[in-house]
PDB file of C-alpha atoms in Angstrom:
ATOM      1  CA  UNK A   2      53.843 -39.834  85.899  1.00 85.00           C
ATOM      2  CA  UNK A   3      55.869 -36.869  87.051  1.00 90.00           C
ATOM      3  CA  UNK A   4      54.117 -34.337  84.994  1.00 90.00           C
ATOM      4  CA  UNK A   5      50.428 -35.429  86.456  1.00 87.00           C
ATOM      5  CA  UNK A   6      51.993 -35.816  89.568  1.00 93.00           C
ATOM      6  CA  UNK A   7      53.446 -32.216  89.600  1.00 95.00           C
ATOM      7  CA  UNK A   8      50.577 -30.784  86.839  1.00 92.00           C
ATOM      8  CA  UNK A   9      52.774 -29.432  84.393  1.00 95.00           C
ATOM      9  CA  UNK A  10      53.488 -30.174  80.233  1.00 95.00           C
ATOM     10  CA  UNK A  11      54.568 -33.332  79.550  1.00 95.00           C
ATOM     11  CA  UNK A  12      56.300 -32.843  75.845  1.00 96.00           C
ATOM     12  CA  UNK A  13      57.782 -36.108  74.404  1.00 95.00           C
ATOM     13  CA  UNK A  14      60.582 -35.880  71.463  1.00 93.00           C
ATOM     14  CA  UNK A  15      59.851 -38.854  69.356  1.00 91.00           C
ATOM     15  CA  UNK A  16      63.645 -40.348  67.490  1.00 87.00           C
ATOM     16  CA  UNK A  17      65.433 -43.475  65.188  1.00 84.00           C
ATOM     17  CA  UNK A  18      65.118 -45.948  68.584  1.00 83.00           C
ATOM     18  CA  UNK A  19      61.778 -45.627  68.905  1.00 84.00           C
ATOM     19  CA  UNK A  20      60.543 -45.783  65.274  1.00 83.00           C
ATOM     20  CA  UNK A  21      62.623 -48.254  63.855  1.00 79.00           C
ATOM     21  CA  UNK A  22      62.539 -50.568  66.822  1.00 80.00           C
ATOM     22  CA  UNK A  23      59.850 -50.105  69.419  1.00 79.00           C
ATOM     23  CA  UNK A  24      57.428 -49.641  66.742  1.00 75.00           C
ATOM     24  CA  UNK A  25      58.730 -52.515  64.631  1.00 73.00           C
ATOM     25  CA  UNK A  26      59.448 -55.047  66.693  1.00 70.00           C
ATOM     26  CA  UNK A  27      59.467 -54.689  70.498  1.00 74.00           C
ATOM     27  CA  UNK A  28      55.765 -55.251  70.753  1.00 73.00           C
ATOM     28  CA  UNK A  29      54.972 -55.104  74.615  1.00 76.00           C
ATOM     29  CA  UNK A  30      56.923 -51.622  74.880  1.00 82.00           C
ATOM     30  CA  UNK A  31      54.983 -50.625  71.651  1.00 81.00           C
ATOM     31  CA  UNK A  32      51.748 -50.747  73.521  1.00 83.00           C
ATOM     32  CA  UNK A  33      53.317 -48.291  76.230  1.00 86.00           C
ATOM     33  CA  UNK A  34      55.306 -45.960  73.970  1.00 86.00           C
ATOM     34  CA  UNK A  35      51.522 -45.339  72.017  1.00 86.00           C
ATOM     35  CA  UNK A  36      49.706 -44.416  76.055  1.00 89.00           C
ATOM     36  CA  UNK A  37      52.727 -41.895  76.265  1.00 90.00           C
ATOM     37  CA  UNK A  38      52.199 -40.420  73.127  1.00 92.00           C
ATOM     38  CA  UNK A  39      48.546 -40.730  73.428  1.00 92.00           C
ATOM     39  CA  UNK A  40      48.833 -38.748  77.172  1.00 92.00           C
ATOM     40  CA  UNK A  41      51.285 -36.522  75.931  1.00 94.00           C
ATOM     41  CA  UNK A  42      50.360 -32.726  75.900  1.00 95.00           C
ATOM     42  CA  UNK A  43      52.458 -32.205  71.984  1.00 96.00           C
ATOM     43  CA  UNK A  44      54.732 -34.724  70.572  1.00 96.00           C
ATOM     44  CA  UNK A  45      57.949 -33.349  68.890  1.00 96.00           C
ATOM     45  CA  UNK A  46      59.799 -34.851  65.420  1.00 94.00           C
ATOM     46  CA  UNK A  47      62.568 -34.119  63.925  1.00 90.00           C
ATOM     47  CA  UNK A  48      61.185 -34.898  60.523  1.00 89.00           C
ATOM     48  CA  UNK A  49      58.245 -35.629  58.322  1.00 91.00           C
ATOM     49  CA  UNK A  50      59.149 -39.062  57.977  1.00 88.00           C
ATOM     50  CA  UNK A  51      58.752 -39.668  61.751  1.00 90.00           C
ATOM     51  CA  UNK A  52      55.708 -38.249  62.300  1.00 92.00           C
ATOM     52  CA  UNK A  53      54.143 -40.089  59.750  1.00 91.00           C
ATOM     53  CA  UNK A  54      54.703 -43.310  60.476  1.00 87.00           C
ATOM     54  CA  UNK A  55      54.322 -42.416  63.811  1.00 89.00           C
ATOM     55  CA  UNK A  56      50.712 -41.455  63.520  1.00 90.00           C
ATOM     56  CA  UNK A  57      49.961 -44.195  61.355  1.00 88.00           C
ATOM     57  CA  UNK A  58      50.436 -47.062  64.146  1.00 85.00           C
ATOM     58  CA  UNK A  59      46.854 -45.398  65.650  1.00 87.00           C
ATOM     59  CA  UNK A  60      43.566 -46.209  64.458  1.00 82.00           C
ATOM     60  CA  UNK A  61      41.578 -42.914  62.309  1.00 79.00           C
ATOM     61  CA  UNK A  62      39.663 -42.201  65.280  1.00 73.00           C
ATOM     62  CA  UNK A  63      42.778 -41.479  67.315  1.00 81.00           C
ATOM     63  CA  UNK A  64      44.928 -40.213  65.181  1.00 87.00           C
ATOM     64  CA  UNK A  65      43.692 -36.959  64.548  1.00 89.00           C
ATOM     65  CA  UNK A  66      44.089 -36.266  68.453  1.00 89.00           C
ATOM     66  CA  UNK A  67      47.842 -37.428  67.670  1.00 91.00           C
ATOM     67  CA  UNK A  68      48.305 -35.354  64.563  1.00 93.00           C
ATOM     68  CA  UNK A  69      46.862 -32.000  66.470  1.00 93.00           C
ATOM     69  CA  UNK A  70      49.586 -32.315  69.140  1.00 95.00           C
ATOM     70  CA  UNK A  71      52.729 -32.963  66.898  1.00 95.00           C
ATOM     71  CA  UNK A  72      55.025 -30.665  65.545  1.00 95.00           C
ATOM     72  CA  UNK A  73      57.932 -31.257  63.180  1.00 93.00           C
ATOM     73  CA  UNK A  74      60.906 -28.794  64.389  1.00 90.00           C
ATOM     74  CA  UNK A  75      64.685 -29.456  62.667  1.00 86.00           C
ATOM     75  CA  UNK A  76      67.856 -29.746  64.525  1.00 85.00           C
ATOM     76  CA  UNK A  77      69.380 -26.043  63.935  1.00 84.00           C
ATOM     77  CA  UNK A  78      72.958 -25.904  62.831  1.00 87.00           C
ATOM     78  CA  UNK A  79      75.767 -24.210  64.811  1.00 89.00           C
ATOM     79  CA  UNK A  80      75.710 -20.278  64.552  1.00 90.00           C
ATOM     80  CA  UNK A  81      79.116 -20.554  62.972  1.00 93.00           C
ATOM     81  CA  UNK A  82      77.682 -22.391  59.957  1.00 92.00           C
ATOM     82  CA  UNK A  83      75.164 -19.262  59.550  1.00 88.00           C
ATOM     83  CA  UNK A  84      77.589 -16.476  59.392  1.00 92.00           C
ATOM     84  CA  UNK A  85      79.940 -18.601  56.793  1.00 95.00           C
ATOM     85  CA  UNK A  86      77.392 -19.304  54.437  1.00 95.00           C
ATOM     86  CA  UNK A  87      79.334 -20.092  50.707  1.00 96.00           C
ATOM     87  CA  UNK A  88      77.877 -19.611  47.333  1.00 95.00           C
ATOM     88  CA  UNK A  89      76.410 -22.116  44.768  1.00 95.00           C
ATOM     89  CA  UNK A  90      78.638 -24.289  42.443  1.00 97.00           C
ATOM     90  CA  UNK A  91      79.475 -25.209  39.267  1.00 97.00           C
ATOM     91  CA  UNK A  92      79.859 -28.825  38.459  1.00 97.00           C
ATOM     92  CA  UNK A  93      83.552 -29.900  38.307  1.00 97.00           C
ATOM     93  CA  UNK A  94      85.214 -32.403  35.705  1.00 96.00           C
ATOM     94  CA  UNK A  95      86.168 -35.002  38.587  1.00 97.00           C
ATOM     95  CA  UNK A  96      83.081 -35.453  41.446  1.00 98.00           C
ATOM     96  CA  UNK A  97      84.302 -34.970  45.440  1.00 98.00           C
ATOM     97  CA  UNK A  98      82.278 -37.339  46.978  1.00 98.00           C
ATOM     98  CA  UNK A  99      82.175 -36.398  50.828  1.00 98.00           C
ATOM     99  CA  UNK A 100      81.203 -38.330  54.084  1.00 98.00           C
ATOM    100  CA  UNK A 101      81.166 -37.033  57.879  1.00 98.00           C
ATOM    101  CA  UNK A 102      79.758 -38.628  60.589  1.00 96.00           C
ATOM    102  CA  UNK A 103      80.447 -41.803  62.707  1.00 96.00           C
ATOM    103  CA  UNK A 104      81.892 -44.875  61.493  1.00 97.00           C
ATOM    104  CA  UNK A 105      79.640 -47.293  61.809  1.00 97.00           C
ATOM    105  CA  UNK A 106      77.904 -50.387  60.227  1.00 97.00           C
ATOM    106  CA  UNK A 107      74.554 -47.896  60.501  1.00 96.00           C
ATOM    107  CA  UNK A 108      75.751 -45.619  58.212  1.00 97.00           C
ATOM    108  CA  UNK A 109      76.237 -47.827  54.948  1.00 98.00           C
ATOM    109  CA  UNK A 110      79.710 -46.108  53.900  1.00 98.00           C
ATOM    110  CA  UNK A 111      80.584 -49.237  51.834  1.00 98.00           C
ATOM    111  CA  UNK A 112      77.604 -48.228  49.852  1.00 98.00           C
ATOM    112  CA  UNK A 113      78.783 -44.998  48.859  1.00 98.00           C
ATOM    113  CA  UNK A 114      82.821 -46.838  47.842  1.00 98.00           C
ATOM    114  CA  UNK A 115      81.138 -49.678  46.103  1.00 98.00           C
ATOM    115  CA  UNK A 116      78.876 -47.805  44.471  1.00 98.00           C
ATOM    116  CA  UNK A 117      80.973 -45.619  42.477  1.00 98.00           C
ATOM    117  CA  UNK A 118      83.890 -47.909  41.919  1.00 97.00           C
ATOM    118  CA  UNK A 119      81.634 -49.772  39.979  1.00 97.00           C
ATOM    119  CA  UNK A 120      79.745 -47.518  38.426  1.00 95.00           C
ATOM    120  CA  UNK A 121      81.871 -44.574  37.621  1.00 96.00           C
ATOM    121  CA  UNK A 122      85.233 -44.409  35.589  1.00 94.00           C
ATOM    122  CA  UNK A 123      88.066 -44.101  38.534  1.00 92.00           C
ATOM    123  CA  UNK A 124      89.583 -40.834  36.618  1.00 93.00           C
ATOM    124  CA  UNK A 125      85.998 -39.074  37.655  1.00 96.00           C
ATOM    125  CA  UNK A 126      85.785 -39.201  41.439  1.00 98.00           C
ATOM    126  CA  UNK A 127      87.106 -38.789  44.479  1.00 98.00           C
ATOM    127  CA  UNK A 128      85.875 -40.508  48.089  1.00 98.00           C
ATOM    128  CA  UNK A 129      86.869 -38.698  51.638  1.00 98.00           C
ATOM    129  CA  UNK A 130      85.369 -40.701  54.208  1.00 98.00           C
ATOM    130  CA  UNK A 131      85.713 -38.300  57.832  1.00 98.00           C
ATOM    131  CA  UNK A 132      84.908 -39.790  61.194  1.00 96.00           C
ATOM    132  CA  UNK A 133      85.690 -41.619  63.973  1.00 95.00           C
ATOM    133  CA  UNK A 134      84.293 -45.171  65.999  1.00 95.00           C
ATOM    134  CA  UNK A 135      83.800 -43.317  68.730  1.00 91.00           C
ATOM    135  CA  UNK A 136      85.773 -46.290  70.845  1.00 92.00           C
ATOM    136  CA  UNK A 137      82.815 -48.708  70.069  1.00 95.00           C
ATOM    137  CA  UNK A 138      84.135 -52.594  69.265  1.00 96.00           C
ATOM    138  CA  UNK A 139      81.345 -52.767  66.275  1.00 97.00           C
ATOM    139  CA  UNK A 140      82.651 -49.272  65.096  1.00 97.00           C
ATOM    140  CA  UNK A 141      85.992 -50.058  65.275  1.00 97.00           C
ATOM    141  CA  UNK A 142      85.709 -53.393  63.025  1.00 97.00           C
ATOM    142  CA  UNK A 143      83.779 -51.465  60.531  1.00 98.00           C
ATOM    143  CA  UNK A 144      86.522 -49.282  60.215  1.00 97.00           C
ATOM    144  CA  UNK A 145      89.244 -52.129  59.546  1.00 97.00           C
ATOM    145  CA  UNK A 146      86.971 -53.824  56.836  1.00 97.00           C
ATOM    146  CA  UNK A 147      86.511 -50.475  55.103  1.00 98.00           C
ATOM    147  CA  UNK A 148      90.176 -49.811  55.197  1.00 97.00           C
ATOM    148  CA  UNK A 149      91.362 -53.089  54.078  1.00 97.00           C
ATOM    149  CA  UNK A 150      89.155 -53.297  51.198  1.00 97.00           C
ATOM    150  CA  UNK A 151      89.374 -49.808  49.881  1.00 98.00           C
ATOM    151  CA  UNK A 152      92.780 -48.376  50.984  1.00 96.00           C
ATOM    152  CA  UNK A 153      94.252 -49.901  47.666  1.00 97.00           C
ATOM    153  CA  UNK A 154      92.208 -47.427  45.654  1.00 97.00           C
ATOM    154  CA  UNK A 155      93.817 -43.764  45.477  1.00 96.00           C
ATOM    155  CA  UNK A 156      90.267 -42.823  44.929  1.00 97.00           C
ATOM    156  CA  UNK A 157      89.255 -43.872  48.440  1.00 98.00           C
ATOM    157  CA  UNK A 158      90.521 -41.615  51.407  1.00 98.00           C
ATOM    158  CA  UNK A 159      89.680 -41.531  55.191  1.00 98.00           C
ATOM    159  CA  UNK A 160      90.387 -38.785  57.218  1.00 97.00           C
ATOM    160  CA  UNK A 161      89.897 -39.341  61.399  1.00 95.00           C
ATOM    161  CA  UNK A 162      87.277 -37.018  63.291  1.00 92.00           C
ATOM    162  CA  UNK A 163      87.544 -33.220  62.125  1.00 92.00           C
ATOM    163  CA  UNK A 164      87.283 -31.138  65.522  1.00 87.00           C
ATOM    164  CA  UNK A 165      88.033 -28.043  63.758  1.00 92.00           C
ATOM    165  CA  UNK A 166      84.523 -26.647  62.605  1.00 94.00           C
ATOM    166  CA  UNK A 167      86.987 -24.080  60.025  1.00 95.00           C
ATOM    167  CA  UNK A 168      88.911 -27.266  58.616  1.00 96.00           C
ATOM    168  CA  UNK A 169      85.456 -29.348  58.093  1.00 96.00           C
ATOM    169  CA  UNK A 170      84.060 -26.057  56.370  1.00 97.00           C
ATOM    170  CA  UNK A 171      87.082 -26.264  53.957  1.00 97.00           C
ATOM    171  CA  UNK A 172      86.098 -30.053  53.316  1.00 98.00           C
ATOM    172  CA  UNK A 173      82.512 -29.241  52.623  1.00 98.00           C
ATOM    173  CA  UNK A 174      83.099 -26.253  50.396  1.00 97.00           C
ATOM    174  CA  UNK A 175      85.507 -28.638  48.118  1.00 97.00           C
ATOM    175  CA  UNK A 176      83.311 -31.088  47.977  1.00 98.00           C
ATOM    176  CA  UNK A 177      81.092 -31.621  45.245  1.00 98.00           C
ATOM    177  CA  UNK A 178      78.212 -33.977  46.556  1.00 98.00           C
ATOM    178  CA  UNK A 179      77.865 -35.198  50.223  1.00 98.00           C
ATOM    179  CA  UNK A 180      76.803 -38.570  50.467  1.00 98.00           C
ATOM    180  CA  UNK A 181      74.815 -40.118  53.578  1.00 98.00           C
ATOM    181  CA  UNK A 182      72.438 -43.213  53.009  1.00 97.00           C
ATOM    182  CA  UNK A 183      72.455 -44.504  56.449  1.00 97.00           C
ATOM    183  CA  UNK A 184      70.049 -47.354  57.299  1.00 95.00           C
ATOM    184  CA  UNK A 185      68.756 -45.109  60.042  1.00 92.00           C
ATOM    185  CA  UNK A 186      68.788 -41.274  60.671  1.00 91.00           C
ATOM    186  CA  UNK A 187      66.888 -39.293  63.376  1.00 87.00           C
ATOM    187  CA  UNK A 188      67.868 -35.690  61.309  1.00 91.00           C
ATOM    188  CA  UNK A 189      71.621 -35.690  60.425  1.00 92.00           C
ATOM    189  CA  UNK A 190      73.201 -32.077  60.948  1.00 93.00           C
ATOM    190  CA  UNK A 191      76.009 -32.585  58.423  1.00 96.00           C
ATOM    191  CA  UNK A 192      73.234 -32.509  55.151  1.00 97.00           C
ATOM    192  CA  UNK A 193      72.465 -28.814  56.587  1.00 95.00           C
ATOM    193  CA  UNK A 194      76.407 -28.138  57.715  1.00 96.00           C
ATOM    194  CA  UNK A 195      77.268 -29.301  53.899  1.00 97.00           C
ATOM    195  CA  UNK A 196      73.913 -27.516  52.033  1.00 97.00           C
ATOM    196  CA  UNK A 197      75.506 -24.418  54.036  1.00 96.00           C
ATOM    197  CA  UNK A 198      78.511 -24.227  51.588  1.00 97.00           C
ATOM    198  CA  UNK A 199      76.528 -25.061  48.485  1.00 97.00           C
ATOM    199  CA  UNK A 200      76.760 -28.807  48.388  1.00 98.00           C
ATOM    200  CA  UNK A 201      74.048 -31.172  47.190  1.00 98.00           C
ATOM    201  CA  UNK A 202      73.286 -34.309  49.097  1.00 98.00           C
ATOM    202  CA  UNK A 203      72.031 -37.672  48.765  1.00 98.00           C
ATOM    203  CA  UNK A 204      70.358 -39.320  51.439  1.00 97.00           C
ATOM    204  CA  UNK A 205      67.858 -42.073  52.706  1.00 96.00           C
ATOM    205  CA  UNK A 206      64.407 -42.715  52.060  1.00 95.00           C
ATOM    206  CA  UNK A 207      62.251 -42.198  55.349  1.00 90.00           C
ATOM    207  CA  UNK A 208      65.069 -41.252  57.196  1.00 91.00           C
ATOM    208  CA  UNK A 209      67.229 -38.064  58.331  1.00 90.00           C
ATOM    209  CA  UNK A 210      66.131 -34.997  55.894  1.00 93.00           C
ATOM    210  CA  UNK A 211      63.849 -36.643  54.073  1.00 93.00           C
ATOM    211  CA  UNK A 212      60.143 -35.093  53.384  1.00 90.00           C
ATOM    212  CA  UNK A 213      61.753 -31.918  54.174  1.00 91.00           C
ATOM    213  CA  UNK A 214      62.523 -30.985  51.144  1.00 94.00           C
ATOM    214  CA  UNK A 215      60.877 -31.974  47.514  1.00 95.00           C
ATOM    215  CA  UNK A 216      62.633 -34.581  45.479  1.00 96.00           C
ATOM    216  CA  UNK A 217      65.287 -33.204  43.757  1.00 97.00           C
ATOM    217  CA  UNK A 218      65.293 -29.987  45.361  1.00 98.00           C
ATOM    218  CA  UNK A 219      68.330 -29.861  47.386  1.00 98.00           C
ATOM    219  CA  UNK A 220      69.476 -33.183  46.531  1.00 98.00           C
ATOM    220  CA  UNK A 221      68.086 -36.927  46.194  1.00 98.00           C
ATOM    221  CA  UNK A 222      66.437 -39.695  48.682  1.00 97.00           C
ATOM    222  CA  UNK A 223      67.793 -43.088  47.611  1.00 98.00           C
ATOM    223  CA  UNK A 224      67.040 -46.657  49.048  1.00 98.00           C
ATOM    224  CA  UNK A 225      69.726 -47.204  50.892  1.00 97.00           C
ATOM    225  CA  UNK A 226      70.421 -51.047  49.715  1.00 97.00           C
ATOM    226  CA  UNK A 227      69.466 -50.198  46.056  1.00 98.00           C
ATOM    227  CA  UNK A 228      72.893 -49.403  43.869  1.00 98.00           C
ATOM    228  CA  UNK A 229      70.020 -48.993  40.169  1.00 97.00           C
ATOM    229  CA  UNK A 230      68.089 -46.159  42.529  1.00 97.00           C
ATOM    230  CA  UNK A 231      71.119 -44.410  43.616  1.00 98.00           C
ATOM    231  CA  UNK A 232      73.038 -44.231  40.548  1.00 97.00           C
ATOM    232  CA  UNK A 233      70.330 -42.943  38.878  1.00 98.00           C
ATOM    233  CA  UNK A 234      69.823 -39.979  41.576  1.00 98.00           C
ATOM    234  CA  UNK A 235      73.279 -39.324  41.103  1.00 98.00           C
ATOM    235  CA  UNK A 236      73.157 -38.863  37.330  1.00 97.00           C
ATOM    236  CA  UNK A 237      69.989 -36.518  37.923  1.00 98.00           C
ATOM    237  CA  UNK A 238      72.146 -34.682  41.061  1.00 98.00           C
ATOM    238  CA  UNK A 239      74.762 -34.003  38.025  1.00 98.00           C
ATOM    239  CA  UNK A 240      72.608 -32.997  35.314  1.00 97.00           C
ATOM    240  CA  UNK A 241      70.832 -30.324  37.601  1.00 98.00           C
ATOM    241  CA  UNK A 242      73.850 -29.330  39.544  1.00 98.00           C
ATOM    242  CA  UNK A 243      73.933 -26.024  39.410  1.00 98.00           C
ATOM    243  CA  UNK A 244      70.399 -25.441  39.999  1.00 98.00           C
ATOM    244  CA  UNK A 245      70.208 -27.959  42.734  1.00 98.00           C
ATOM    245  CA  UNK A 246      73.201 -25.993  44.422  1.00 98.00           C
ATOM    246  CA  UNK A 247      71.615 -22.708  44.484  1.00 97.00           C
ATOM    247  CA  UNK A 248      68.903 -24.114  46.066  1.00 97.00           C
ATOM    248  CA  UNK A 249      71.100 -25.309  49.049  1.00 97.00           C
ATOM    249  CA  UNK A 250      72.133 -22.014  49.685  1.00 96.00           C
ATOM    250  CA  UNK A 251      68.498 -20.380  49.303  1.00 94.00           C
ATOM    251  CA  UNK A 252      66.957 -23.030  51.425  1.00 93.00           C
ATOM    252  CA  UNK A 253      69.654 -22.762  54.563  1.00 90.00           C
ATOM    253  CA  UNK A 254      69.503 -18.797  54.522  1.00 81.00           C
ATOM    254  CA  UNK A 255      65.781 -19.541  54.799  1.00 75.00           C
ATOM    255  CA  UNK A 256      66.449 -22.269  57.807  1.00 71.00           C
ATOM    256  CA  UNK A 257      68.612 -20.221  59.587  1.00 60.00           C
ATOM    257  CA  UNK A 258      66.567 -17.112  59.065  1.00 53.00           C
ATOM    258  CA  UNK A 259      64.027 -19.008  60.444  1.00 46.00           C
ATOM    259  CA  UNK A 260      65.901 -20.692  63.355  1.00 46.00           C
TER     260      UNK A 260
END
C-alpha cells in the first residue's frame, strides 16, 4: 500500500515462514501473501528451492509473470571469511563431525549424534556441537535432552556460542565434514563460513543451500528424517573427499569474487 501510495518499487524478500507455513497451511493469509507477490515489482529468494515452490502455488498462466520478476541472490559471508580462505583437505583416519548454529528442536542435531553412534565404529568420529538457545524455553529444553543423552559419550562434545569469528575459523578448518539437516533453512551462512576453509557439508533437501550447487559437488542434500539416505551421502562425502573439498574452496573464491 505504501509503495502505490508513494509510487515507488515495492521489492518483497520471500523466507522459511512464509514457505513452509503460509503456503502450507495458513490458508486465508496464503491467498494474500500470492496478491503481494503477484503486485510486487521483483520478488527476492535466497535459494532455488524457494523460488520454486514458490512459483508453483500459481496457475501456468501466472506464473511466468512470477518467474520474470524473481531473482535468487545468496546471503554473502562476512569479508573476514574472504580474506582467510584455507586450502582443500585430505581425508583423516577419525571424521570431525562439526555443528554451528542455534540450538534448537529446528535444527535436528540429535540426527547428526544418533546417526553416527549407530552407524559408525566410536574409534572413527568425533561430534562438536557449537551454539547457544538464544534464552528461548523450547531452545533451552532441547539443549538439556541433548546433553543428558549424549554427554556419556566422549565422542559427543558441545561447545556454547563462539563469538570469536578467529576461534570458529579454527573449528571449521579442523573439522572434517559440517553437518546441518535442519527441518527448515532460509540459506544457512555457516555451509559457506565452513566451505570457506575447505570443509564439505551435508545438508537438507529443499532447504538452506540446496539447488545451489549439483549433488555431490560441494557436499550432499539428505532427507532430514531419513538415517538409510544420510548414511549413504556420507559414505559418498568420504569416498570423494578430496575432490569434493577442492571444490569448496573453488566454488567460495567464485562466490565471493562474485559478491
Amino acid at each position: 500500500y505504501i509503495s502505490k501510495l508513494l509510487k515507488i518499487p515495492h521489492v518483497v524478500s520471500v523466507r522459511n515462514v512464509d514457505v513452509n507455513e503460509v503456503f502450507r497451511y495458513l490458508f486465508i493469509l496464503k491467498r494474500t501473501l500470492k496478491k503481494i507477490l503477484k503486485d510486487a515489482d521483483s520478488i527476492i529468494f535466497l535459494n532455488p528451492t524457494y523460488r520454486d515452490r514458490t512459483i508453483s502455488i500459481f496457475e501456468d498462466h501466472k506464473s511466468n509473470h512470477i518467474t520474470n520478476k524473481s531473482f535468487v541472490i545468496p546471503s554473502a559471508i562476512d569479508d573476514f571469511w574472504n580474506q582467510n580462505i584455507g586450502k582443500s583437505k585430505k581425508l583423516p583416519v577419525c571424521l570431525e563431525l562439526l555443528y554451528v548454529g542455534e540450538i534448537s528442536p529446528n535444527k535436528n542435531i540429535h540426527f547428526l549424534i544418533e546417526l553416527f553412534l549407530n552407524n559408525w565404529s566410536r574409534d572413527k568420529f568425533n561430534i562438536t556441537i557449537i551454539g547457544g538457545t538464544k534464552d528461548k524455553i523450547e531452545n533451552s529444553k532441547y539443549l538439556s535432552f541433548l546433553k543428558d543423552k549424549y554427554s556419556i559419550y566422549s565422542e559427543v562434545k558441545f561447545l556454547d556460542e563462539v563469538n570469536k569469528k578467529e576461534e570458529l575459523l579454527s573449528h571449521y578448518k579442523n573439522s572434517t565434514i559440517f553437518f546441518m539437516a535442519s527441518f527448515r533453512e532460509t540459506f544457512g551462512l555457516v555451509y559457506f563460513e565452513a566451505m570457506s576453509q575447505g570443509t564439505p557439508v551435508i545438508f537438507s533437501k529443499e532447504q538452506g543451500i540446496d539447488g545451489y550447487f549439483p549433488q555431490g559437488f560441494i557436499g550432499y542434500s539428505i532427507d532430514p528424517n531419513d538415517y538409510d539416505d544420510a548414511f549413504k551421502k556420507v559414505r559418498l562425502l568420504v569416498n570423494n573427499y578430496e575432490r569434493i573439498s577442492n571444490n569448496c574452496i573453488k566454488s567460495i573464491k567464485k562466490i565471493t569474487k562474485t559478491s
